[in-house]
CSV table of C-alpha atoms in Angstrom, one decimal:
chain,number,residue,atom,x,y,z
N,640,MET,CA,126.7,101.5,100.1
N,641,ALA,CA,125.6,98.3,101.6
N,642,ILE,CA,123.8,96.3,99.0
N,643,ALA,CA,125.1,92.8,99.2
N,644,LYS,CA,126.7,91.1,96.2
N,645,LYS,CA,123.8,88.6,96.5
N,646,ALA,CA,121.8,91.2,94.6
N,647,VAL,CA,123.8,90.3,91.4
N,648,VAL,CA,123.4,86.6,91.6
N,649,TRP,CA,119.8,87.0,92.6
N,650,GLY,CA,119.2,89.0,89.5
N,651,LEU,CA,120.7,86.2,87.4
N,652,PHE,CA,118.7,83.7,89.3
N,653,ALA,CA,115.4,85.4,88.7
N,654,ALA,CA,116.1,86.0,85.0
N,655,GLY,CA,117.2,82.4,84.6
N,656,GLY,CA,114.2,81.1,86.4
N,657,THR,CA,111.8,83.0,84.2
N,658,LEU,CA,113.6,82.0,81.0
N,659,SER,CA,113.9,78.3,82.0
N,660,SER,CA,110.3,78.2,83.1
N,661,PHE,CA,109.2,79.4,79.6
N,662,ILE,CA,111.7,77.5,77.5
N,663,PHE,CA,112.8,74.3,79.2
N,664,PRO,CA,109.5,72.4,78.8
N,665,ALA,CA,109.8,72.7,75.0
N,666,LEU,CA,113.5,71.8,75.3
N,667,ILE,CA,112.8,68.7,77.4
N,668,ALA,CA,110.0,67.8,75.0
N,669,LEU,CA,112.5,68.0,72.1
N,670,PHE,CA,115.0,65.7,74.0
N,671,LEU,CA,112.1,63.3,74.6
N,672,LEU,CA,111.3,63.3,70.8
N,673,VAL,CA,114.9,62.6,70.0
N,674,ALA,CA,115.0,59.8,72.6
N,675,LEU,CA,111.9,58.3,71.1
N,676,GLY,CA,113.7,58.3,67.7
N,677,PHE,CA,111.7,61.0,66.1
N,678,THR,CA,114.4,63.6,65.4
N,679,PRO,CA,112.6,66.6,64.1
N,680,ASP,CA,113.8,68.3,60.9
N,681,GLY,CA,115.1,71.3,62.7
N,682,LEU,CA,117.5,69.1,64.6
N,683,GLN,CA,119.1,67.6,61.5
N,684,TYR,CA,122.7,68.5,61.4
N,685,GLU,CA,122.6,71.2,58.7
N,686,HIS,CA,119.6,72.9,60.1
N,687,ILE,CA,120.7,73.0,63.7
N,688,TYR,CA,124.2,74.0,62.7
N,689,ALA,CA,122.9,76.9,60.6
N,690,PHE,CA,120.8,78.0,63.6
N,691,ALA,CA,123.7,77.9,66.0
N,692,ALA,CA,125.9,79.6,63.4
N,693,SER,CA,123.6,82.5,63.0
N,694,TRP,CA,124.0,85.5,65.3
N,695,LEU,CA,120.4,85.4,66.5
N,696,GLY,CA,120.7,81.6,67.3
N,697,LYS,CA,124.0,82.1,69.1
N,698,ALA,CA,122.6,85.0,71.2
N,699,ALA,CA,119.5,83.0,72.1
N,700,LEU,CA,121.4,79.8,73.0
N,701,PHE,CA,124.0,81.8,75.0
N,702,ILE,CA,121.5,83.9,77.0
N,703,VAL,CA,119.2,80.9,77.8
N,704,LEU,CA,122.1,78.6,78.8
N,705,PHE,CA,124.0,81.3,80.7
N,706,LEU,CA,121.0,82.5,82.8
N,707,SER,CA,119.7,78.9,83.3
N,708,LEU,CA,123.1,77.8,84.7
N,709,TRP,CA,123.2,80.7,87.1
N,710,HIS,CA,119.6,80.1,88.1
N,711,ALA,CA,120.4,76.5,88.9
N,712,ALA,CA,123.6,77.4,90.7
N,713,HIS,CA,122.0,79.9,92.9
N,714,ARG,CA,119.0,77.8,93.8
N,715,LEU,CA,121.3,74.8,94.5
N,716,ARG,CA,123.2,77.0,96.9
N,717,VAL,CA,119.9,77.8,98.7
N,718,VAL,CA,119.0,74.1,98.6
N,719,PHE,CA,122.2,73.2,100.4
N,720,HIS,CA,121.4,75.8,103.0
N,721,ASP,CA,117.9,74.4,103.4
N,722,PHE,CA,119.3,70.9,103.9
N,723,GLY,CA,121.3,72.2,106.7
N,724,VAL,CA,124.7,72.4,105.1
N,725,ARG,CA,126.4,75.4,106.8
N,726,LYS,CA,129.5,75.9,104.6
N,727,ASP,CA,127.9,78.6,102.4
N,728,GLY,CA,131.2,80.2,101.3
N,729,LEU,CA,132.5,76.9,100.0
N,730,ILE,CA,129.2,75.9,98.4
N,731,ALA,CA,128.7,79.3,96.8
N,732,THR,CA,132.2,79.1,95.3
N,733,ALA,CA,131.6,75.6,94.0
N,734,VAL,CA,128.2,76.1,92.4
N,735,TYR,CA,129.2,79.5,90.8
N,736,LEU,CA,132.4,77.9,89.5
N,737,VAL,CA,130.4,75.2,87.8
N,738,ALA,CA,128.0,77.8,86.3
N,739,THR,CA,131.0,79.8,85.1
N,740,ALA,CA,132.5,76.7,83.5
N,741,GLY,CA,129.3,75.9,81.7
N,742,THR,CA,129.0,79.5,80.6
N,743,VAL,CA,132.6,79.5,79.2
N,744,MET,CA,132.0,76.1,77.5
N,745,THR,CA,128.8,77.5,75.9
N,746,ALA,CA,130.7,80.6,74.6
N,747,PHE,CA,133.6,78.4,73.3
N,748,TYR,CA,131.4,75.9,71.4
N,749,LEU,CA,129.2,78.7,70.0
N,750,TYR,CA,132.4,80.5,68.9
N,751,SER,CA,133.7,77.4,67.1
N,752,ILE,CA,130.4,77.0,65.2
N,753,ASN,CA,130.4,79.3,62.3
D,930,MET,CA,115.1,74.9,137.1
D,931,SER,CA,116.2,77.2,134.3
D,932,SER,CA,114.6,80.6,135.0
D,933,GLN,CA,115.0,81.7,131.5
D,934,PRO,CA,113.1,81.6,128.2
D,935,TYR,CA,113.0,78.2,126.6
D,936,VAL,CA,114.3,77.9,123.0
D,937,ARG,CA,112.6,75.0,121.2
D,938,PRO,CA,115.0,73.0,119.0
D,939,PHE,CA,114.8,73.7,115.3
D,940,SER,CA,116.3,70.9,113.1
D,941,LYS,CA,118.5,72.5,110.5
D,942,THR,CA,118.4,69.3,108.4
D,943,THR,CA,114.9,68.0,108.7
D,944,TRP,CA,112.7,71.1,109.3
D,945,TYR,CA,110.9,70.7,105.9
D,946,MET,CA,109.4,67.4,106.9
D,947,ARG,CA,107.2,69.0,109.5
D,948,LYS,CA,104.6,70.6,107.1
D,949,GLY,CA,103.1,69.9,103.7
D,950,ARG,CA,103.8,73.4,102.4
D,951,TYR,CA,107.5,73.1,103.3
D,952,LYS,CA,107.7,69.8,101.4
D,953,VAL,CA,106.1,71.3,98.4
D,954,TYR,CA,108.7,74.1,98.6
D,955,MET,CA,111.6,71.7,98.7
D,956,LEU,CA,110.2,69.8,95.7
D,957,ARG,CA,110.1,73.1,93.9
D,958,GLU,CA,113.6,74.0,94.9
D,959,VAL,CA,115.2,70.8,93.7
D,960,THR,CA,114.1,71.6,90.1
D,961,CYS,CA,117.4,73.4,90.0
D,962,LEU,CA,119.0,70.0,89.4
D,963,LEU,CA,116.9,69.5,86.3
D,964,VAL,CA,117.7,73.0,85.0
D,965,GLY,CA,121.4,72.3,85.5
D,966,PHE,CA,121.1,68.8,83.9
D,967,TYR,CA,119.4,70.0,80.8
D,968,ALA,CA,121.7,73.0,80.5
D,969,PHE,CA,124.7,70.7,80.5
D,970,LEU,CA,123.0,68.2,78.2
D,971,THR,CA,122.4,71.0,75.7
D,972,ILE,CA,126.0,72.1,76.1
D,973,ALA,CA,127.1,68.5,75.3
D,974,GLY,CA,124.9,68.8,72.2
D,975,LEU,CA,126.7,72.0,71.2
D,976,ALA,CA,130.0,70.3,71.7
D,977,ALA,CA,129.0,67.5,69.4
D,978,LEU,CA,127.6,70.1,66.9
D,979,ALA,CA,130.9,72.0,66.9
D,980,LYS,CA,132.8,68.7,66.3
D,981,GLY,CA,131.0,67.8,63.1
D,982,PRO,CA,128.1,65.8,61.5
D,983,ASN,CA,129.2,62.4,62.8
D,984,ALA,CA,129.6,63.6,66.3
D,985,TRP,CA,126.2,65.2,66.2
D,986,ILE,CA,124.6,61.9,65.0
D,987,SER,CA,126.4,59.9,67.7
D,988,PHE,CA,125.1,62.4,70.2
D,989,LEU,CA,121.5,61.9,68.9
D,990,VAL,CA,121.9,58.2,68.9
D,991,SER,CA,123.4,58.2,72.4
D,992,GLN,CA,120.1,59.8,73.6
D,993,GLN,CA,117.9,57.1,72.1
D,994,ASN,CA,117.3,54.6,74.8
D,995,THR,CA,114.5,53.5,77.1
D,996,ALA,CA,116.2,55.0,80.2
D,997,MET,CA,116.4,58.4,78.6
D,998,ILE,CA,112.8,58.2,77.4
D,999,ALA,CA,111.6,57.5,80.9
D,1000,PHE,CA,113.8,60.1,82.4
D,1001,HIS,CA,112.7,62.8,80.0
D,1002,ALA,CA,109.0,62.0,80.4
D,1003,ILE,CA,109.2,62.1,84.2
D,1004,ALA,CA,111.4,65.2,84.1
D,1005,LEU,CA,109.0,67.0,81.8
D,1006,LEU,CA,106.0,66.4,84.1
D,1007,TYR,CA,108.1,67.3,87.2
D,1008,PHE,CA,109.5,70.4,85.6
D,1009,LEU,CA,106.0,71.6,84.4
D,1010,PHE,CA,104.5,71.3,87.9
D,1011,PHE,CA,107.3,72.4,90.1
D,1012,GLN,CA,109.1,74.9,88.0
D,1013,THR,CA,107.0,76.3,85.2
D,1014,PHE,CA,103.6,76.3,86.8
D,1015,ALA,CA,105.0,77.2,90.2
D,1016,TRP,CA,107.0,80.1,88.8
D,1017,PHE,CA,103.9,81.5,86.9
D,1018,LYS,CA,101.8,81.2,90.0
D,1019,LEU,CA,104.2,83.3,92.0
D,1020,ALA,CA,105.0,85.8,89.2
D,1021,PRO,CA,102.3,88.3,90.0
D,1022,LYS,CA,103.7,88.8,93.5
D,1023,ALA,CA,106.9,90.1,92.1
D,1024,MET,CA,105.2,92.4,89.6
D,1025,PRO,CA,102.1,94.2,90.9
D,1026,ILE,CA,100.4,96.1,88.1
D,1027,GLN,CA,98.0,99.0,88.5
D,1028,VAL,CA,95.5,99.9,85.8
D,1029,GLY,CA,93.6,103.2,86.3
D,1030,GLY,CA,94.5,103.5,90.0
D,1031,LYS,CA,93.3,100.0,90.8
D,1032,ASN,CA,95.5,97.0,91.5
D,1033,LEU,CA,95.1,94.5,88.7
D,1034,SER,CA,94.2,91.0,89.9
D,1035,GLY,CA,97.2,88.7,89.8
D,1036,GLN,CA,95.2,86.2,87.8
D,1037,TYR,CA,95.7,88.4,84.7
D,1038,VAL,CA,99.5,88.3,85.1
D,1039,VAL,CA,99.3,84.5,85.4
D,1040,ILE,CA,97.1,84.1,82.3
D,1041,GLY,CA,99.5,86.4,80.5
D,1042,HIS,CA,102.4,84.1,81.4
D,1043,TYR,CA,100.5,81.0,80.2
D,1044,ILE,CA,99.7,82.7,76.8
D,1045,ALA,CA,103.3,83.9,76.4
D,1046,TRP,CA,104.5,80.4,77.3
D,1047,ALA,CA,102.2,78.7,74.7
D,1048,VAL,CA,103.3,81.1,72.0
D,1049,LEU,CA,107.0,80.7,72.8
D,1050,SER,CA,106.7,76.9,73.0
D,1051,ALA,CA,104.9,76.9,69.6
D,1052,PHE,CA,107.7,79.0,68.1
D,1053,ILE,CA,110.4,76.7,69.4
D,1054,PHE,CA,108.5,73.7,68.0
D,1055,TRP,CA,108.1,75.5,64.7
D,1056,LEU,CA,111.8,76.4,64.7
D,1057,ALA,CA,112.7,72.7,65.4
D,1058,GLY,CA,110.4,71.6,62.6
D,1059,VAL,CA,108.1,69.7,64.8
D,1060,ILE,CA,105.1,71.7,63.7
W,272,MET,CA,72.7,76.4,122.6
W,273,THR,CA,74.8,73.5,121.5
W,274,ILE,CA,77.7,72.5,123.6
W,275,ARG,CA,80.7,70.8,122.1
W,276,GLN,CA,83.4,69.2,124.2
W,277,LEU,CA,86.8,70.2,123.0
W,278,GLU,CA,90.0,68.5,124.2
W,279,LEU,CA,92.7,71.2,124.4
W,280,GLU,CA,96.3,70.1,124.6
W,281,VAL,CA,98.1,73.1,125.8
W,282,MET,CA,101.9,73.6,126.0
W,283,ARG,CA,103.0,74.7,129.5
W,284,TYR,CA,106.3,76.1,130.6
W,285,ASP,CA,107.2,77.7,133.9
W,286,PRO,CA,110.8,79.0,133.8
W,287,GLU,CA,110.9,78.7,137.6
W,288,LYS,CA,110.0,75.0,137.7
W,289,ASP,CA,110.3,73.4,134.3
W,290,GLU,CA,113.4,72.2,132.4
W,291,ALA,CA,111.4,71.9,129.2
W,292,PRO,CA,107.8,72.6,128.0
W,293,TRP,CA,105.2,69.9,128.5
W,294,PHE,CA,101.5,69.4,127.5
W,295,GLN,CA,98.5,69.7,129.8
W,296,ASN,CA,95.1,68.5,128.7
W,297,TYR,CA,91.9,70.5,129.4
W,298,SER,CA,88.4,69.3,128.5
W,299,VAL,CA,86.4,72.4,127.6
W,300,PRO,CA,82.7,72.7,127.0
W,301,CYS,CA,82.5,75.0,124.1
W,302,GLU,CA,79.6,76.8,122.4
W,303,GLU,CA,79.6,76.2,118.7
W,304,ASP,CA,80.4,79.8,117.7
W,305,TRP,CA,83.4,80.1,120.0
W,306,ALA,CA,86.9,80.9,118.7
W,307,ILE,CA,89.9,79.1,120.2
W,308,LEU,CA,90.6,82.2,122.3
W,309,ASP,CA,87.2,81.7,124.0
W,310,ALA,CA,88.1,78.2,124.9
W,311,ILE,CA,91.4,79.3,126.3
W,312,ASN,CA,89.7,82.0,128.3
W,313,TYR,CA,87.3,79.4,129.6
W,314,VAL,CA,90.3,77.4,130.9
W,315,LYS,CA,91.8,80.5,132.6
W,316,GLU,CA,88.5,81.4,134.2
W,317,ASN,CA,87.1,78.0,135.2
W,318,ILE,CA,89.8,75.3,135.2
W,319,ASP,CA,93.3,76.6,135.7
W,320,THR,CA,94.1,80.2,136.6
W,321,THR,CA,97.9,79.6,136.2
W,322,LEU,CA,97.7,79.5,132.4
W,323,SER,CA,99.6,82.4,130.9
W,324,TYR,CA,98.9,83.8,127.4
W,325,ARG,CA,98.5,87.2,125.7
W,326,TRP,CA,95.3,88.6,124.4
W,327,SER,CA,93.5,91.9,124.4
W,328,CYS,CA,90.9,92.9,121.9
W,329,HIS,CA,89.2,89.6,120.7
W,330,MET,CA,88.5,91.3,117.4
W,331,MET,CA,91.5,90.8,115.1
W,332,VAL,CA,92.9,94.3,115.8
W,333,CYS,CA,95.5,94.0,118.6
W,334,GLY,CA,97.5,91.1,117.2
W,335,SER,CA,98.5,89.7,120.6
W,336,CYS,CA,96.7,86.3,120.6
W,337,GLY,CA,98.9,84.6,117.9
W,338,MET,CA,99.6,81.0,118.7
W,339,MET,CA,100.2,77.7,117.0
W,340,VAL,CA,96.8,75.9,116.6
W,341,ASN,CA,97.3,72.3,115.5
W,342,GLY,CA,100.7,73.4,114.2
W,343,GLU,CA,99.5,76.3,112.2
W,344,PRO,CA,100.3,79.9,113.2
W,345,SER,CA,96.9,81.4,113.9
W,346,LEU,CA,95.2,84.4,115.5
W,347,THR,CA,93.2,82.5,118.1
W,348,CYS,CA,90.4,85.1,118.1
W,349,LYS,CA,89.6,84.4,114.5
W,350,THR,CA,90.2,80.6,114.5
W,351,PHE,CA,86.9,79.1,115.2
W,352,ILE,CA,86.3,75.7,116.8
W,353,ARG,CA,83.7,74.8,114.1
W,354,ASP,CA,86.6,74.6,111.7
W,355,LEU,CA,88.6,72.3,114.0
W,356,PRO,CA,88.6,68.7,115.1
W,357,ASP,CA,87.6,67.7,118.6
W,358,LYS,CA,91.3,67.6,119.7
W,359,VAL,CA,93.2,70.8,119.4
W,360,ARG,CA,96.9,71.4,120.2
W,361,ILE,CA,97.8,74.9,121.3
W,362,GLU,CA,101.5,75.9,121.4
W,363,PRO,CA,103.2,79.3,121.6
W,364,LEU,CA,104.3,80.7,118.3
W,365,GLU,CA,107.2,78.8,116.8
W,366,ASN,CA,110.6,80.3,116.1
W,367,PHE,CA,110.3,82.4,119.3
W,368,PRO,CA,111.7,81.6,122.8
W,369,ILE,CA,109.0,80.7,125.3
W,370,GLU,CA,108.7,83.2,128.1
W,371,ARG,CA,106.0,81.2,130.0
W,372,ASP,CA,103.3,78.9,128.8
W,373,LEU,CA,101.9,80.5,125.6
W,374,VAL,CA,103.8,83.7,125.9
W,375,VAL,CA,106.8,84.2,123.7
W,376,VAL,CA,109.7,86.7,123.8
W,377,LEU,CA,109.2,89.2,121.0
W,378,ASP,CA,112.2,91.5,121.7
W,379,ASP,CA,114.0,90.4,118.5
W,380,VAL,CA,111.2,91.4,116.1
W,381,MET,CA,110.5,94.6,118.0
W,382,GLN,CA,114.1,95.6,117.3
W,383,LYS,CA,113.8,94.6,113.7
W,384,LEU,CA,110.6,96.6,113.2
W,385,HIS,CA,112.5,99.6,114.4
W,386,LYS,CA,115.5,98.9,112.3
W,387,VAL,CA,113.8,99.2,109.0
W,388,GLN,CA,112.8,102.8,109.6
W,389,PRO,CA,109.0,102.3,109.3
W,390,TYR,CA,108.1,106.0,109.0
W,391,ILE,CA,107.9,108.6,106.3
W,392,ILE,CA,111.4,109.9,105.5
W,393,ARG,CA,111.6,113.2,103.7
W,394,LYS,CA,114.5,114.8,102.0
W,395,ASP,CA,112.5,117.8,100.8
W,396,ALA,CA,110.7,119.8,103.4
W,397,PRO,CA,107.1,118.7,103.8
W,398,PRO,CA,104.4,120.9,102.4
W,399,GLN,CA,103.9,124.1,104.4
W,400,ASP,CA,100.5,124.7,106.0
W,401,LYS,CA,98.8,122.0,104.0
W,402,GLU,CA,98.7,118.2,103.9
W,403,PHE,CA,100.4,115.8,101.6
W,404,LYS,CA,98.3,114.9,98.7
W,405,GLN,CA,97.9,111.2,97.7
W,406,SER,CA,95.7,109.8,95.0
W,407,PRO,CA,93.6,106.7,95.7
W,408,GLY,CA,95.8,104.8,93.3
W,409,ALA,CA,98.9,105.7,95.1
W,410,LEU,CA,97.3,104.6,98.4
W,411,GLU,CA,96.1,101.3,96.8
W,412,LYS,CA,99.8,100.5,96.0
W,413,PHE,CA,100.7,100.0,99.7
W,414,LYS,CA,97.4,99.8,101.5
W,415,GLN,CA,97.4,96.0,102.1
W,416,TYR,CA,100.7,96.3,104.0
W,417,THR,CA,99.2,98.8,106.4
W,418,MET,CA,96.9,96.0,107.6
W,419,CYS,CA,99.6,94.3,109.6
W,420,ILE,CA,98.9,94.0,113.3
W,421,ASN,CA,102.3,92.6,114.3
W,422,CYS,CA,100.8,89.3,115.4
W,423,MET,CA,104.0,87.6,114.2
W,424,CYS,CA,102.3,84.6,112.8
W,425,CYS,CA,104.5,85.1,109.7
W,426,TYR,CA,107.7,84.8,111.7
W,427,ALA,CA,106.3,81.5,113.2
W,428,ALA,CA,105.6,80.3,109.7
W,429,CYS,CA,109.0,81.3,108.2
W,430,PRO,CA,111.5,78.5,108.1
W,431,GLN,CA,114.3,80.9,107.0
W,432,TYR,CA,113.8,82.9,110.2
W,433,GLY,CA,113.9,79.6,112.1
W,434,LEU,CA,117.2,78.7,110.3
W,435,ASN,CA,118.7,82.2,110.7
W,436,GLN,CA,117.5,84.4,113.5
W,437,ASN,CA,119.4,87.3,112.1
W,438,PHE,CA,117.0,87.4,109.1
W,439,ILE,CA,115.0,90.6,109.3
W,440,GLY,CA,111.9,88.5,108.4
W,441,PRO,CA,108.5,89.0,106.8
W,442,ALA,CA,106.5,91.5,108.9
W,443,ALA,CA,109.4,94.0,109.2
W,444,LEU,CA,110.3,93.7,105.5
W,445,ALA,CA,106.7,94.2,104.5
W,446,LEU,CA,106.4,97.2,106.7
W,447,ALA,CA,109.6,98.7,105.1
W,448,HIS,CA,108.1,98.1,101.7
W,449,ARG,CA,104.9,99.8,102.8
W,450,TYR,CA,106.9,103.0,103.3
W,451,ASN,CA,109.0,102.4,100.1
W,452,LEU,CA,105.8,102.4,98.1
W,453,ASP,CA,104.3,105.4,99.8
W,454,SER,CA,104.3,108.4,97.4
W,455,ARG,CA,105.0,110.8,100.3
W,456,ASP,CA,108.2,108.9,101.3
W,457,GLN,CA,111.7,109.6,100.0
W,458,GLY,CA,113.7,107.2,102.1
W,459,LYS,CA,113.7,104.2,99.7
W,460,SER,CA,117.4,104.2,98.9
W,461,GLN,CA,118.3,104.8,102.5
W,462,ARG,CA,116.1,101.9,103.6
W,463,LEU,CA,117.4,99.7,100.8
W,464,ASP,CA,120.9,99.9,102.4
W,465,ILE,CA,119.5,98.0,105.3
W,466,LEU,CA,117.1,95.7,103.5
W,467,ALA,CA,119.3,94.6,100.7
W,468,ASP,CA,122.3,94.0,103.0
W,469,HIS,CA,123.1,90.6,104.6
W,470,ASP,CA,120.2,89.3,106.6
W,471,GLY,CA,117.9,91.4,104.6
W,472,VAL,CA,115.7,90.3,101.6
W,473,TRP,CA,118.3,87.8,100.2
W,474,ASP,CA,117.7,85.4,103.1
W,475,CYS,CA,114.2,84.9,101.9
W,476,SER,CA,113.9,81.9,99.6
W,477,PHE,CA,110.2,82.6,98.7
W,478,VAL,CA,108.7,79.7,100.7
W,479,GLY,CA,105.6,81.9,100.8
W,480,ALA,CA,104.3,80.5,104.1
W,481,CYS,CA,104.2,84.0,105.7
W,482,SER,CA,101.6,85.2,103.2
W,483,GLU,CA,99.6,82.0,103.5
W,484,VAL,CA,99.2,82.2,107.3
W,485,CYS,CA,98.7,86.0,107.6
W,486,PRO,CA,95.3,86.5,109.3
W,487,LYS,CA,95.0,90.0,107.8
W,488,HIS,CA,95.8,89.0,104.2
W,489,VAL,CA,99.0,90.9,104.0
W,490,ASP,CA,101.4,89.5,101.5
W,491,PRO,CA,104.9,89.9,102.9
W,492,ALA,CA,106.3,87.4,100.4
W,493,ALA,CA,105.3,89.7,97.6
W,494,ALA,CA,106.8,92.7,99.3
W,495,ILE,CA,110.1,90.9,99.7
W,496,GLN,CA,110.3,89.8,96.1
W,497,GLN,CA,109.6,93.3,94.9
W,498,MET,CA,112.3,94.6,97.2
W,499,LYS,CA,114.8,92.0,95.8
W,500,ILE,CA,114.1,93.4,92.3
W,501,ASP,CA,114.6,96.9,93.6
W,502,GLY,CA,117.9,95.8,95.3
W,503,ALA,CA,119.2,94.1,92.2
W,504,MET,CA,118.4,97.2,90.1
W,505,GLU,CA,119.9,99.5,92.6
W,506,TRP,CA,123.1,97.5,92.8
W,507,TRP,CA,123.6,97.9,89.0
W,508,LYS,CA,122.6,101.6,89.2
W,509,GLN,CA,125.3,102.2,91.8
W,510,LYS,CA,127.9,100.1,89.9
W,511,LEU,CA,127.2,101.9,86.6
W,512,GLY,CA,127.3,105.3,88.4
W,513,PHE,CA,123.6,106.3,87.9
W,514,PRO,CA,122.4,108.6,90.7
W,515,GLY,CA,120.7,106.6,93.5
W,516,GLY,CA,117.1,105.8,92.5
W,517,GLU,CA,114.5,107.7,94.4
W,518,SER,CA,110.8,107.2,94.5
């Protein structure tokens, strides 16, 4: 069967693109609020910790971060191609490694919050 | 004298400068840097959260400066136009829907995306205690 | 009738004489309701008989008069001078080798159109002594893709085809999708092995230019995204050992 492995990363890219399109504006807005000094109640330590410690919170954070990372990685690979960089194998390895590292870090930190 | 078909040069590094629609496409594609940046910023937040209350507070404080305010504000606008709205606009192409044997206009799919986005964003803000 | 003077800047290339293409200017007295093709025909008939270009029907059916008009891939028989400035630059379709003047070499896409198996593939025997039945809704699913006239404007608009000539490209992929969506067809998984391989749908980065320039309002970009979803699902089906999807 000749379906290229790109099918898998493309699936992650599309899912991550959809999720990040829906969620990241709110996420960036929250970071903006924090930067402005208005830390909302839900971002106070106890509340955000309780959220990240709950199974639902863990699942939501993991899925959003995992897919967004792979979305970014795959699109960055295409951006390199579009800018004329022709070492696709090397770039693919690099960007997917960073996405994997981010995914592992996410899993590790979520695991240690309980 | 060449006596053969002429192949016009195609710049692999600057092709997107030739046309407006290619430039818009490139502006859309580089949003991946913002997605990556905010994913890792959130992971840094998780790391601080895992460390303890003091680390979390230092993380929040480290975010409070004019540079970050400006960056977030610009990033938010850029992200809205070149990722969220661009993604919603193209979404109906990937998911054609038929109702009663007629192709549904893509507009409805786009509107559905905007409604879902508004609801989801409101939910996140409610969860974060903003509203 | 009103006459409008149009300055045509036409790309010329004679493989027997020229090292590289060059531009020749023609001043053409046009009638207001002319299409660019009329202006080019006027040049051929009244000014310069050596100009080479392809055309046949002059009514958006044959698909042979595709050219770059002011940098935009266009069917010259439906590009009207009333919508254009007084100075118009005519070039052969981009991303293709130039055979002569405005004539390009299309061998590559012709091969690709063949490669995607653009015909109904049956695994079961076709109905005996009667026709296939298809509901209007089932026809509606793929009808827009049947409108393609192979003018190849989409290939001229596609930067990914420019970057990688092995990419199967918009029209051929849209044509493949047309058969994938046809309720009479059973060749989807067989076709997907070609479409979802290297140089297939994954080389598309959804620039969307193909759909924007299509003079027949076909949406190859949509077809390709839908096939990417099919390809991604099929990959998992095969990995997880489900029987190959058919539809």
